[in-house]
Short mmCIF file of N, CA and C in Angstrom, two decimals:
data_model
loop_
_atom_site.label_atom_id
_atom_site.label_comp_id
_atom_site.label_asym_id
_atom_site.label_seq_id
_atom_site.Cartn_x
_atom_site.Cartn_y
_atom_site.Cartn_z
N UNK D 258 61.30 30.98 -25.05
CA UNK D 258 61.18 29.63 -25.71
C UNK D 258 60.22 28.72 -24.87
N UNK D 259 59.39 28.15 -25.41
CA UNK D 259 58.31 26.98 -24.77
C UNK D 259 58.66 25.67 -25.24
N UNK D 260 59.30 24.84 -24.18
CA UNK D 260 59.77 23.62 -24.68
C UNK D 260 59.17 22.45 -23.84
N UNK D 261 59.35 21.21 -24.63
CA UNK D 261 58.92 20.02 -24.02
C UNK D 261 59.76 18.97 -24.72
N UNK D 262 59.71 17.78 -23.85
CA UNK D 262 60.58 16.53 -24.28
C UNK D 262 59.53 15.50 -24.65
N UNK D 263 59.63 14.82 -25.52
CA UNK D 263 58.43 13.98 -26.08
C UNK D 263 59.08 12.76 -27.19
N UNK D 264 58.11 11.70 -27.29
CA UNK D 264 58.46 10.75 -28.24
C UNK D 264 57.30 11.01 -29.47
N UNK D 265 57.99 11.26 -30.61
CA UNK D 265 56.98 11.48 -31.71
C UNK D 265 56.39 10.24 -32.29
N UNK D 266 55.31 10.39 -32.65
CA UNK D 266 54.70 8.99 -33.06
C UNK D 266 54.92 8.78 -34.66
N UNK D 267 55.28 7.68 -34.96
CA UNK D 267 55.39 7.29 -36.40
C UNK D 267 54.06 7.20 -37.24
N UNK D 268 54.52 7.35 -38.55
CA UNK D 268 53.56 7.44 -39.52
C UNK D 268 52.27 6.57 -39.39
N UNK D 269 52.67 5.39 -39.39
CA UNK D 269 51.40 4.34 -39.51
C UNK D 269 50.70 4.49 -38.06
N UNK D 270 51.33 4.76 -36.92
CA UNK D 270 50.41 5.08 -35.67
C UNK D 270 49.49 6.29 -35.75
N UNK D 271 50.15 7.51 -36.41
CA UNK D 271 49.35 8.65 -36.62
C UNK D 271 48.25 8.45 -37.54
N UNK D 272 48.65 7.61 -38.46
CA UNK D 272 47.33 7.03 -39.48
C UNK D 272 46.25 6.42 -38.79
N UNK D 273 46.66 5.59 -37.85
CA UNK D 273 45.48 4.90 -37.05
C UNK D 273 44.77 5.91 -36.14
N UNK D 274 45.45 6.80 -35.68
CA UNK D 274 44.95 7.67 -34.63
C UNK D 274 43.94 8.61 -35.31
N UNK D 275 44.62 9.02 -36.62
CA UNK D 275 43.81 10.02 -37.47
C UNK D 275 42.49 9.51 -37.83
N UNK D 276 42.45 7.98 -38.13
CA UNK D 276 41.15 7.46 -38.56
C UNK D 276 40.09 7.47 -37.48
N UNK D 277 40.53 7.61 -36.30
CA UNK D 277 39.39 7.60 -35.16
C UNK D 277 39.13 8.89 -34.59
N UNK D 278 39.88 9.91 -35.01
CA UNK D 278 39.59 11.42 -34.50
C UNK D 278 38.46 11.97 -35.11
N UNK D 279 37.90 12.78 -34.62
CA UNK D 279 36.62 13.49 -34.92
C UNK D 279 35.45 12.99 -34.30
N UNK D 280 34.23 13.77 -34.52
CA UNK D 280 33.01 13.38 -34.34
C UNK D 280 32.61 13.49 -32.62
N UNK D 281 33.35 14.70 -32.17
CA UNK D 281 33.08 15.03 -30.55
C UNK D 281 32.97 16.30 -30.56
N UNK D 282 31.71 16.95 -30.49
CA UNK D 282 31.47 18.34 -30.37
C UNK D 282 32.24 18.93 -29.44
N UNK D 283 32.82 20.03 -29.53
CA UNK D 283 33.57 20.80 -28.45
C UNK D 283 35.15 20.70 -28.33
N UNK D 284 35.51 19.59 -29.11
CA UNK D 284 36.88 19.01 -29.13
C UNK D 284 37.73 19.68 -30.11
N UNK D 285 38.83 20.19 -29.88
CA UNK D 285 39.79 20.66 -30.95
C UNK D 285 40.92 19.83 -30.96
N UNK D 286 40.68 19.03 -32.26
CA UNK D 286 41.62 17.88 -32.54
C UNK D 286 43.30 18.33 -32.68
N UNK D 287 44.02 17.49 -32.30
CA UNK D 287 45.58 17.83 -32.46
C UNK D 287 45.85 17.29 -33.94
N UNK D 288 46.63 18.04 -34.62
CA UNK D 288 46.96 17.72 -36.03
C UNK D 288 47.64 16.47 -35.98
N UNK D 289 47.29 15.50 -36.59
CA UNK D 289 47.98 14.06 -36.76
C UNK D 289 49.45 14.21 -36.71
N UNK D 290 49.87 15.09 -37.53
CA UNK D 290 51.55 15.13 -37.70
C UNK D 290 52.03 15.73 -36.24
N UNK D 291 51.37 16.35 -35.43
CA UNK D 291 51.72 16.81 -34.25
C UNK D 291 51.63 15.70 -33.03
N UNK D 292 50.96 14.46 -33.28
CA UNK D 292 50.78 13.82 -32.04
C UNK D 292 52.15 13.30 -31.48
N UNK D 293 52.30 13.23 -30.01
CA UNK D 293 53.45 12.77 -29.35
C UNK D 293 52.95 12.40 -27.98
N UNK D 294 54.00 11.70 -27.51
CA UNK D 294 53.96 11.32 -25.91
C UNK D 294 54.72 12.25 -25.09
N UNK D 295 54.27 13.25 -24.54
CA UNK D 295 55.09 14.01 -23.51
C UNK D 295 55.80 13.17 -22.53
N UNK D 296 57.24 13.49 -22.41
CA UNK D 296 57.99 12.78 -21.27
C UNK D 296 58.17 13.79 -20.22
N UNK D 297 58.46 15.13 -20.76
CA UNK D 297 58.45 16.12 -19.67
C UNK D 297 58.11 17.50 -20.23
N UNK D 298 57.10 18.28 -19.68
CA UNK D 298 56.91 19.61 -20.16
C UNK D 298 57.91 20.28 -19.32
N UNK D 299 58.42 21.44 -20.10
CA UNK D 299 59.43 22.14 -19.36
C UNK D 299 58.72 23.61 -19.34
N UNK D 300 58.04 24.16 -20.19
CA UNK D 300 57.62 25.49 -20.28
C UNK D 300 58.48 26.43 -20.65
N UNK D 301 58.11 27.62 -20.55
CA UNK D 301 58.75 28.85 -21.04
C UNK D 301 59.98 29.04 -20.30
N UNK D 302 61.35 29.13 -21.25
CA UNK D 302 62.51 29.47 -20.49
C UNK D 302 63.37 30.12 -21.57
N UNK D 303 64.40 30.62 -20.96
CA UNK D 303 65.30 31.59 -21.73
C UNK D 303 66.21 30.92 -22.76
N UNK D 304 66.87 31.51 -23.40
CA UNK D 304 67.97 30.83 -24.18
C UNK D 304 69.24 30.01 -23.68
N UNK D 305 69.53 30.60 -22.56
CA UNK D 305 70.37 29.95 -21.70
C UNK D 305 70.08 28.67 -20.94
N UNK D 306 68.88 28.83 -20.50
CA UNK D 306 68.13 27.37 -19.87
C UNK D 306 67.93 26.47 -20.92
N UNK D 307 67.60 26.95 -22.30
CA UNK D 307 67.16 26.03 -23.30
C UNK D 307 68.56 25.28 -23.56
N UNK D 308 69.80 25.99 -23.59
CA UNK D 308 70.98 25.58 -24.20
C UNK D 308 71.59 24.37 -23.02
N UNK D 309 71.10 24.89 -21.77
CA UNK D 309 71.62 23.81 -20.59
C UNK D 309 70.83 22.73 -20.60
N UNK D 310 69.58 22.63 -20.92
CA UNK D 310 68.60 21.46 -21.04
C UNK D 310 69.07 20.81 -22.32
N UNK D 311 69.35 21.16 -23.44
CA UNK D 311 69.70 20.44 -24.69
C UNK D 311 71.24 19.65 -24.27
N UNK D 312 72.10 20.42 -23.46
CA UNK D 312 73.43 19.89 -23.11
C UNK D 312 73.06 18.68 -22.19
N UNK D 313 72.26 18.88 -21.25
CA UNK D 313 72.00 17.64 -20.33
C UNK D 313 71.16 16.53 -21.00
N UNK D 314 70.36 16.92 -21.99
CA UNK D 314 69.63 15.80 -22.82
C UNK D 314 70.49 15.07 -23.68
N UNK D 315 71.75 15.72 -24.16
CA UNK D 315 72.64 15.24 -25.18
C UNK D 315 73.39 14.06 -24.41
N UNK D 316 73.58 14.12 -23.06
CA UNK D 316 74.20 13.14 -22.28
C UNK D 316 73.41 11.93 -21.86
N UNK D 317 72.08 11.93 -22.25
CA UNK D 317 71.15 11.12 -21.62
C UNK D 317 71.43 9.79 -22.41
N UNK D 318 71.42 8.40 -21.77
CA UNK D 318 71.53 7.37 -22.19
C UNK D 318 70.33 6.32 -21.76
N UNK D 319 69.83 5.84 -22.72
CA UNK D 319 68.62 4.88 -22.31
C UNK D 319 68.48 3.94 -23.68
N UNK D 320 68.06 2.74 -23.37
CA UNK D 320 67.75 1.80 -24.51
C UNK D 320 66.36 2.12 -25.16
N UNK D 321 66.50 1.86 -26.47
CA UNK D 321 65.15 1.74 -27.39
C UNK D 321 64.48 0.71 -26.83
N UNK D 322 63.06 0.84 -27.10
CA UNK D 322 62.17 0.03 -26.74
C UNK D 322 60.96 -0.18 -27.59
N UNK D 323 60.04 -1.14 -27.46
CA UNK D 323 58.86 -1.16 -28.09
C UNK D 323 57.76 -0.51 -27.42
N UNK D 324 56.88 0.16 -28.10
CA UNK D 324 56.03 0.65 -27.43
C UNK D 324 54.44 0.43 -28.15
N UNK D 325 53.41 0.40 -27.50
CA UNK D 325 52.12 0.07 -27.97
C UNK D 325 51.22 0.80 -27.41
N UNK D 326 50.31 1.55 -28.37
CA UNK D 326 49.07 2.28 -27.70
C UNK D 326 47.79 1.49 -27.45
N UNK D 327 47.17 1.88 -26.25
CA UNK D 327 45.83 0.71 -26.04
C UNK D 327 45.05 1.60 -25.46
N UNK D 328 43.62 1.74 -26.03
CA UNK D 328 42.54 2.19 -25.43
C UNK D 328 42.34 3.80 -25.34
N UNK D 329 41.45 4.49 -24.96
CA UNK D 329 41.44 5.93 -24.95
C UNK D 329 40.95 6.15 -23.42
N UNK D 330 41.31 7.60 -23.01
CA UNK D 330 40.75 8.05 -21.79
C UNK D 330 40.60 9.39 -21.73
N UNK D 331 40.69 10.22 -20.69
CA UNK D 331 40.55 11.59 -20.46
C UNK D 331 40.80 12.05 -19.42
N UNK D 332 41.21 13.46 -19.34
CA UNK D 332 41.36 14.19 -18.00
C UNK D 332 40.38 15.28 -17.76
N UNK D 333 39.99 15.35 -16.58
CA UNK D 333 38.87 16.03 -16.11
C UNK D 333 37.74 15.27 -15.74
N UNK D 334 36.67 15.76 -15.60
CA UNK D 334 35.60 15.04 -15.25
C UNK D 334 33.94 15.86 -15.18
N UNK D 335 33.05 15.14 -14.87
CA UNK D 335 31.76 16.05 -14.98
C UNK D 335 31.44 16.67 -16.04
N UNK D 336 31.19 18.01 -16.09
CA UNK D 336 30.99 18.65 -17.49
C UNK D 336 32.31 19.38 -17.88
N UNK D 337 33.40 19.08 -17.30
CA UNK D 337 34.80 19.67 -17.44
C UNK D 337 35.68 18.72 -18.21
N UNK D 338 35.55 18.01 -19.04
CA UNK D 338 36.50 17.14 -19.60
C UNK D 338 37.47 18.14 -20.09
N UNK D 339 38.93 18.01 -20.00
CA UNK D 339 39.84 19.02 -20.56
C UNK D 339 40.50 18.39 -21.49
N UNK D 340 40.79 16.98 -21.64
CA UNK D 340 41.43 16.32 -22.91
C UNK D 340 41.17 14.96 -23.04
N UNK D 341 40.96 14.52 -24.22
CA UNK D 341 41.05 13.25 -24.57
C UNK D 341 42.12 12.52 -25.01
N UNK D 342 42.56 11.40 -24.82
CA UNK D 342 43.79 10.80 -25.10
C UNK D 342 43.78 9.25 -25.36
N UNK D 343 44.87 8.74 -26.12
CA UNK D 343 45.02 7.42 -26.49
C UNK D 343 45.97 6.90 -25.33
N UNK D 344 45.60 5.60 -24.74
CA UNK D 344 46.74 5.28 -23.77
C UNK D 344 47.80 4.51 -24.26
N UNK D 345 48.71 4.07 -23.18
CA UNK D 345 49.91 3.56 -23.45
C UNK D 345 50.16 2.27 -22.66
N UNK D 346 50.38 1.09 -23.31
CA UNK D 346 50.48 -0.15 -22.47
C UNK D 346 51.86 0.17 -21.72
N UNK D 347 51.64 -0.48 -20.34
CA UNK D 347 52.84 -0.43 -19.39
C UNK D 347 54.14 -0.94 -20.10
N UNK D 348 55.28 -0.15 -19.96
CA UNK D 348 56.37 -0.45 -20.64
C UNK D 348 57.56 -0.01 -19.58
N UNK D 349 58.18 -0.99 -18.84
CA UNK D 349 59.22 -0.39 -17.99
C UNK D 349 60.13 0.39 -18.41
N UNK D 350 60.75 0.31 -19.85
CA UNK D 350 61.74 1.01 -20.41
C UNK D 350 61.17 2.55 -20.67
N UNK D 351 59.96 2.72 -20.79
CA UNK D 351 59.39 3.89 -21.04
C UNK D 351 59.47 4.75 -19.66
N UNK D 352 59.37 4.15 -18.40
CA UNK D 352 59.31 4.72 -17.32
C UNK D 352 60.77 4.99 -17.04
N UNK D 353 61.82 4.29 -17.45
CA UNK D 353 63.20 4.36 -17.27
C UNK D 353 63.47 5.66 -18.03
N UNK D 354 63.25 5.79 -19.30
CA UNK D 354 63.37 6.89 -20.20
C UNK D 354 62.93 8.35 -19.43
N UNK D 355 61.73 8.32 -19.17
CA UNK D 355 60.94 9.34 -18.61
C UNK D 355 61.81 9.85 -17.41
N UNK D 356 62.15 8.93 -16.50
CA UNK D 356 62.96 9.24 -15.29
C UNK D 356 64.16 9.81 -15.59
N UNK D 357 65.06 9.48 -16.57
CA UNK D 357 66.11 9.94 -17.03
C UNK D 357 66.23 11.25 -17.65
N UNK D 358 64.93 11.52 -18.57
CA UNK D 358 64.61 12.96 -18.99
C UNK D 358 64.56 13.72 -17.83
N UNK D 359 63.75 13.35 -16.93
CA UNK D 359 63.44 14.26 -15.60
C UNK D 359 64.76 14.42 -14.99
N UNK D 360 65.63 13.63 -14.86
CA UNK D 360 66.84 13.70 -14.07
C UNK D 360 67.72 14.78 -15.06
N UNK D 361 67.76 14.97 -16.47
CA UNK D 361 68.30 15.69 -17.16
C UNK D 361 67.92 17.06 -16.90
N UNK D 362 66.54 17.12 -16.86
CA UNK D 362 65.75 18.38 -16.70
C UNK D 362 66.16 19.02 -15.52
N UNK D 363 66.53 18.10 -14.26
CA UNK D 363 67.06 18.74 -12.98
C UNK D 363 68.33 19.24 -13.03
N UNK D 364 69.20 18.46 -13.69
CA UNK D 364 70.60 18.77 -13.78
C UNK D 364 70.74 20.12 -14.41
N UNK D 365 69.73 20.35 -15.34
CA UNK D 365 70.02 21.64 -16.23
C UNK D 365 69.17 22.83 -15.43
N UNK D 366 68.80 22.54 -14.30
CA UNK D 366 68.25 23.76 -13.30
C UNK D 366 66.85 23.81 -13.47
N UNK D 367 66.05 22.92 -13.99
CA UNK D 367 64.61 22.91 -14.21
C UNK D 367 64.05 22.59 -12.69
N UNK D 368 63.08 23.07 -12.24
CA UNK D 368 62.27 22.65 -11.11
C UNK D 368 61.75 21.14 -11.38
N UNK D 369 61.66 20.55 -10.14
CA UNK D 369 61.07 19.09 -10.18
C UNK D 369 59.55 19.01 -10.83
N UNK D 370 59.25 18.09 -11.51
CA UNK D 370 57.92 18.02 -12.02
C UNK D 370 56.96 17.23 -11.00
N UNK D 371 55.92 18.40 -10.55
CA UNK D 371 55.03 17.93 -9.47
C UNK D 371 54.14 16.98 -9.70
N UNK D 372 53.66 16.63 -10.97
CA UNK D 372 52.65 15.84 -11.42
C UNK D 372 53.32 14.34 -11.78
N UNK D 373 52.48 13.46 -11.38
CA UNK D 373 52.74 11.94 -11.57
C UNK D 373 53.00 11.79 -13.12
N UNK D 374 53.76 11.10 -13.69
CA UNK D 374 53.78 10.76 -15.05
C UNK D 374 52.68 9.82 -15.45
N UNK D 375 51.88 10.27 -16.47
CA UNK D 375 50.65 9.47 -16.85
C UNK D 375 50.81 9.29 -18.49
N UNK D 376 51.79 8.36 -18.96
CA UNK D 376 51.97 8.28 -20.40
C UNK D 376 50.60 8.13 -21.13
N UNK D 377 50.73 9.16 -22.27
CA UNK D 377 49.41 9.33 -23.13
C UNK D 377 49.71 10.10 -24.33
N UNK D 378 48.88 9.91 -25.31
CA UNK D 378 49.12 10.84 -26.38
C UNK D 378 47.74 11.50 -26.41
N UNK D 379 47.86 12.88 -26.47
CA UNK D 379 46.85 13.94 -26.37
C UNK D 379 46.19 13.69 -27.92
N UNK D 380 45.00 13.55 -28.11
CA UNK D 380 44.10 13.61 -29.21
C UNK D 380 43.26 14.88 -29.39
N UNK D 381 42.77 15.41 -28.31
CA UNK D 381 41.95 16.51 -28.54
C UNK D 381 41.92 17.39 -27.16
N UNK D 382 41.86 18.66 -27.21
CA UNK D 382 41.58 19.41 -25.84
C UNK D 382 40.15 20.08 -26.09
N UNK D 383 39.53 19.98 -25.06
CA UNK D 383 38.14 20.65 -25.33
C UNK D 383 38.06 22.04 -25.35
N UNK D 384 37.38 22.78 -26.06
CA UNK D 384 37.21 24.25 -26.40
C UNK D 384 36.22 24.64 -25.53
N UNK D 385 35.37 23.82 -25.21
CA UNK D 385 34.12 24.37 -24.19
C UNK D 385 33.64 23.30 -23.32
N UNK D 386 32.66 23.54 -22.65
CA UNK D 386 32.26 22.42 -21.83
C UNK D 386 31.81 21.01 -22.42
N UNK D 387 32.54 20.09 -22.11
CA UNK D 387 32.26 18.82 -22.94
C UNK D 387 32.15 18.02 -21.45
N UNK D 388 31.25 17.00 -21.27
CA UNK D 388 30.98 16.30 -20.25
C UNK D 388 31.54 14.80 -20.42
N UNK D 389 31.67 14.18 -19.36
CA UNK D 389 32.10 12.83 -19.35
C UNK D 389 31.10 11.71 -20.15
N UNK D 390 29.84 12.06 -20.01
CA UNK D 390 28.89 11.26 -21.12
C UNK D 390 29.12 11.31 -22.46
N UNK D 391 29.45 12.60 -22.93
CA UNK D 391 29.62 12.65 -24.37
C UNK D 391 31.04 11.97 -24.67
N UNK D 392 32.20 11.96 -23.80
CA UNK D 392 33.41 11.48 -24.12
C UNK D 392 33.41 9.92 -23.95
N UNK D 393 32.58 9.38 -23.08
CA UNK D 393 32.36 8.01 -22.89
C UNK D 393 31.55 7.43 -23.94
N UNK D 394 30.69 8.06 -24.61
CA UNK D 394 29.96 7.61 -25.59
C UNK D 394 31.10 7.48 -26.91
N UNK D 395 31.71 8.62 -27.08
CA UNK D 395 32.63 8.66 -28.07
C UNK D 395 33.67 7.43 -27.94
N UNK D 396 34.27 7.15 -26.80
CA UNK D 396 35.13 6.16 -26.61
C UNK D 396 34.21 4.92 -26.92
N UNK D 397 33.29 4.63 -26.45
CA UNK D 397 32.52 3.20 -26.49
C UNK D 397 32.17 3.11 -28.08
N UNK D 398 31.94 4.07 -28.68
CA UNK D 398 31.80 3.83 -30.32
C UNK D 398 32.98 3.26 -30.98
N UNK D 399 34.11 3.65 -30.51
CA UNK D 399 35.29 3.37 -31.21
C UNK D 399 35.82 1.92 -30.68
N UNK D 400 35.33 1.67 -29.63
CA UNK D 400 35.63 0.17 -29.26
C UNK D 400 37.01 0.03 -28.82
N UNK D 401 37.61 -1.28 -28.67
CA UNK D 401 38.91 -1.37 -28.38
C UNK D 401 39.88 -0.95 -29.43
N UNK D 402 41.00 -0.04 -28.82
CA UNK D 402 41.93 0.31 -29.90
C UNK D 402 43.18 0.03 -29.26
N UNK D 403 43.94 -0.31 -30.47
CA UNK D 403 45.47 -0.42 -30.28
C UNK D 403 46.18 0.15 -31.48
N UNK D 404 47.46 0.17 -31.31
CA UNK D 404 48.41 0.73 -32.40
C UNK D 404 49.73 0.45 -32.13
N UNK D 405 50.42 -0.17 -32.83
CA UNK D 405 51.80 -0.78 -32.67
C UNK D 405 51.76 -2.25 -32.41
N UNK D 406 52.85 -2.57 -31.90
CA UNK D 406 53.97 -2.06 -31.35
C UNK D 406 54.82 -1.21 -32.34
N UNK D 407 55.66 -0.15 -32.02
CA UNK D 407 56.45 0.43 -32.71
C UNK D 407 57.71 0.67 -31.98
N UNK D 408 58.84 0.78 -32.50
CA UNK D 408 60.05 0.93 -31.97
C UNK D 408 60.43 2.46 -31.66
N UNK D 409 60.60 2.79 -30.32
CA UNK D 409 61.10 4.13 -29.93
C UNK D 409 62.25 4.29 -30.04
N UNK D 410 63.00 5.04 -30.89
CA UNK D 410 64.51 4.97 -31.02
C UNK D 410 64.87 6.44 -30.56
N UNK D 411 63.99 7.44 -30.33
CA UNK D 411 64.61 8.64 -29.85
C UNK D 411 63.88 9.56 -29.10
N UNK D 412 64.06 10.19 -28.30
CA UNK D 412 63.28 11.30 -27.57
C UNK D 412 63.87 12.60 -28.22
N UNK D 413 62.69 13.61 -28.59
CA UNK D 413 62.92 14.82 -29.11
C UNK D 413 62.64 15.99 -28.14
N UNK D 414 63.36 16.93 -28.24
CA UNK D 414 63.29 18.28 -27.56
C UNK D 414 62.57 19.09 -28.67
N UNK D 415 61.26 19.58 -28.22
CA UNK D 415 60.48 20.36 -29.21
C UNK D 415 60.27 21.67 -28.69
N UNK D 416 60.20 22.56 -29.57
CA UNK D 416 59.85 24.10 -29.19
C UNK D 416 58.43 24.24 -29.73
N UNK D 417 57.60 24.89 -28.81
CA UNK D 417 55.93 25.03 -29.17
C UNK D 417 55.89 26.51 -29.37
N UNK D 418 55.18 26.58 -30.39
CA UNK D 418 54.80 28.35 -30.97
C UNK D 418 53.13 28.28 -30.96
N UNK D 419 52.74 29.41 -30.32
CA UNK D 419 51.26 29.57 -30.58
C UNK D 419 51.03 29.80 -32.15
N UNK D 420 49.90 28.95 -32.75
CA UNK D 420 49.39 29.05 -33.95
C UNK D 420 47.84 29.42 -33.68
N UNK D 421 47.36 29.89 -35.13
CA UNK D 421 45.98 30.08 -35.41
C UNK D 421 45.06 28.91 -34.96
N UNK D 422 45.47 27.82 -35.34
CA UNK D 422 44.46 26.69 -35.23
C UNK D 422 45.10 25.65 -34.11
N UNK D 423 46.14 26.40 -33.28
CA UNK D 423 46.70 25.28 -32.10
C UNK D 423 48.12 25.47 -32.26
N UNK D 424 48.82 24.81 -31.24
CA UNK D 424 50.30 25.09 -31.35
C UNK D 424 51.12 24.31 -32.44
N UNK D 425 52.17 25.11 -32.81
CA UNK D 425 52.99 24.49 -33.85
C UNK D 425 54.32 24.06 -33.17
N UNK D 426 54.65 22.99 -33.68
CA UNK D 426 55.95 22.41 -32.95
C UNK D 426 57.12 22.28 -33.85
N UNK D 427 58.38 22.50 -33.26
CA UNK D 427 59.48 22.37 -34.14
C UNK D 427 60.62 21.61 -33.41
N UNK D 428 61.03 20.60 -33.93
CA UNK D 428 62.15 19.84 -33.27
C UNK D 428 63.50 20.63 -33.08
N UNK D 429 63.88 20.78 -31.74
CA UNK D 429 65.16 21.32 -31.58
C UNK D 429 66.42 20.44 -31.32
N UNK D 430 66.07 19.25 -30.78
CA UNK D 430 67.15 18.42 -30.71
C UNK D 430 66.55 16.91 -30.52
N UNK D 431 67.35 15.81 -31.25
CA UNK D 431 66.80 14.44 -31.08
C UNK D 431 67.78 13.67 -30.31
N UNK D 432 67.37 12.91 -29.48
CA UNK D 432 68.26 12.21 -28.48
C UNK D 432 68.18 10.86 -28.89
N UNK D 433 69.17 10.20 -29.60
CA UNK D 433 69.02 8.52 -29.99
C UNK D 433 69.16 7.91 -28.94
N UNK D 434 68.32 6.82 -28.81
CA UNK D 434 68.21 5.85 -27.64
C UNK D 434 69.14 4.54 -28.21
N UNK D 435 69.78 3.80 -27.34
CA UNK D 435 70.57 2.90 -27.78
C UNK D 435 69.96 1.69 -28.24
N UNK D 436 70.32 1.24 -29.27
CA UNK D 436 69.84 -0.19 -29.64
C UNK D 436 70.27 -1.15 -28.86
N UNK D 437 69.50 -2.25 -28.52
CA UNK D 437 70.06 -3.23 -27.86
C UNK D 437 70.09 -4.59 -28.69
N UNK D 438 71.18 -5.36 -28.75
CA UNK D 438 71.30 -6.37 -29.48
C UNK D 438 70.23 -7.42 -29.35
N UNK D 439 69.63 -8.06 -30.29
CA UNK D 439 68.79 -9.12 -30.26
C UNK D 439 69.41 -10.13 -30.36
N UNK D 440 68.83 -11.55 -30.30
CA UNK D 440 69.30 -12.96 -30.54
C UNK D 440 69.95 -13.25 -31.78
N UNK D 441 69.31 -12.68 -33.14
CA UNK D 441 69.77 -12.50 -34.58
C UNK D 441 71.16 -12.08 -34.46
N UNK D 442 71.45 -10.90 -33.84
CA UNK D 442 72.67 -10.22 -33.67
C UNK D 442 73.75 -11.17 -33.38
N UNK D 443 73.46 -11.77 -32.17
CA UNK D 443 74.48 -12.68 -31.40
C UNK D 443 74.67 -13.83 -32.43
N UNK D 444 73.71 -14.26 -33.12
CA UNK D 444 73.79 -15.54 -34.00
C UNK D 444 74.59 -15.36 -35.28
N UNK D 445 74.69 -13.84 -35.60
CA UNK D 445 75.48 -13.42 -36.80
C UNK D 445 76.82 -12.83 -36.24
N UNK D 446 77.18 -13.06 -35.01
CA UNK D 446 78.54 -12.64 -34.71
C UNK D 446 78.80 -11.26 -34.49
N UNK D 447 77.78 -10.33 -34.61
CA UNK D 447 78.10 -8.96 -34.39
C UNK D 447 78.66 -8.35 -33.39
N UNK D 448 78.51 -9.17 -32.14
CA UNK D 448 78.87 -8.69 -30.90
C UNK D 448 79.99 -9.53 -30.09
N UNK D 449 80.63 -10.12 -31.10
CA UNK D 449 81.92 -11.01 -30.77
C UNK D 449 83.03 -10.31 -30.12
#
C-alpha cells in the first residue's frame, strides 16, 4: 500500500484552482478532485504497518483551524522544474497538525521524514523539461492568487494507486480535528 496523510481541499477551493490550471506546456495537471495538502508522505508499506499508522493517527488530537492559499511557486530550477504548486499562508495550527501527524507516524514505526515541511498544494508535475522562465511566465500571467479561508476539520489517510492519467487516491481514514469554541458559543452558554 502506498500511503500519505493530507488535507483535502474543499470544493470552492478546488473550483478556484481549476480555473487557473492549464496553459503550461509539459505540465501534467492534477485532477482538481484530487488536490490536497500533504502533511506526511509515508510511501509503500505492508498491511500491518498501515494498520499501525491508522491506529496512531486515530489517537491524534489537534484543533480545527482556518487556512488560506496564497500565491504560486515551484520545486526545481533551471530547465528542470519538477512541480508547480499553490502556496499556503503561514498558520501555526497547520504546523502543529503536521508535527502531530509526524509524531503519530514515528509512533507507528515509520522513519523520520528527512525533508522540511513546505506546505503547498501541487497543481502539476512536469512531464518533460520545463524551465523556470516558462513557469515564472505562467505565474505572472495569473497575478496574485488567493483562495479561502476555509476551515480544516480533518486530516485524511489516503492510499495512492497508479492510474493511466496519474495516481488515483482513496480515503482510508478521516481523523477529525477538534472544533474550538468561539465567542458566539460562549455567549449562547454552550460551554457553561
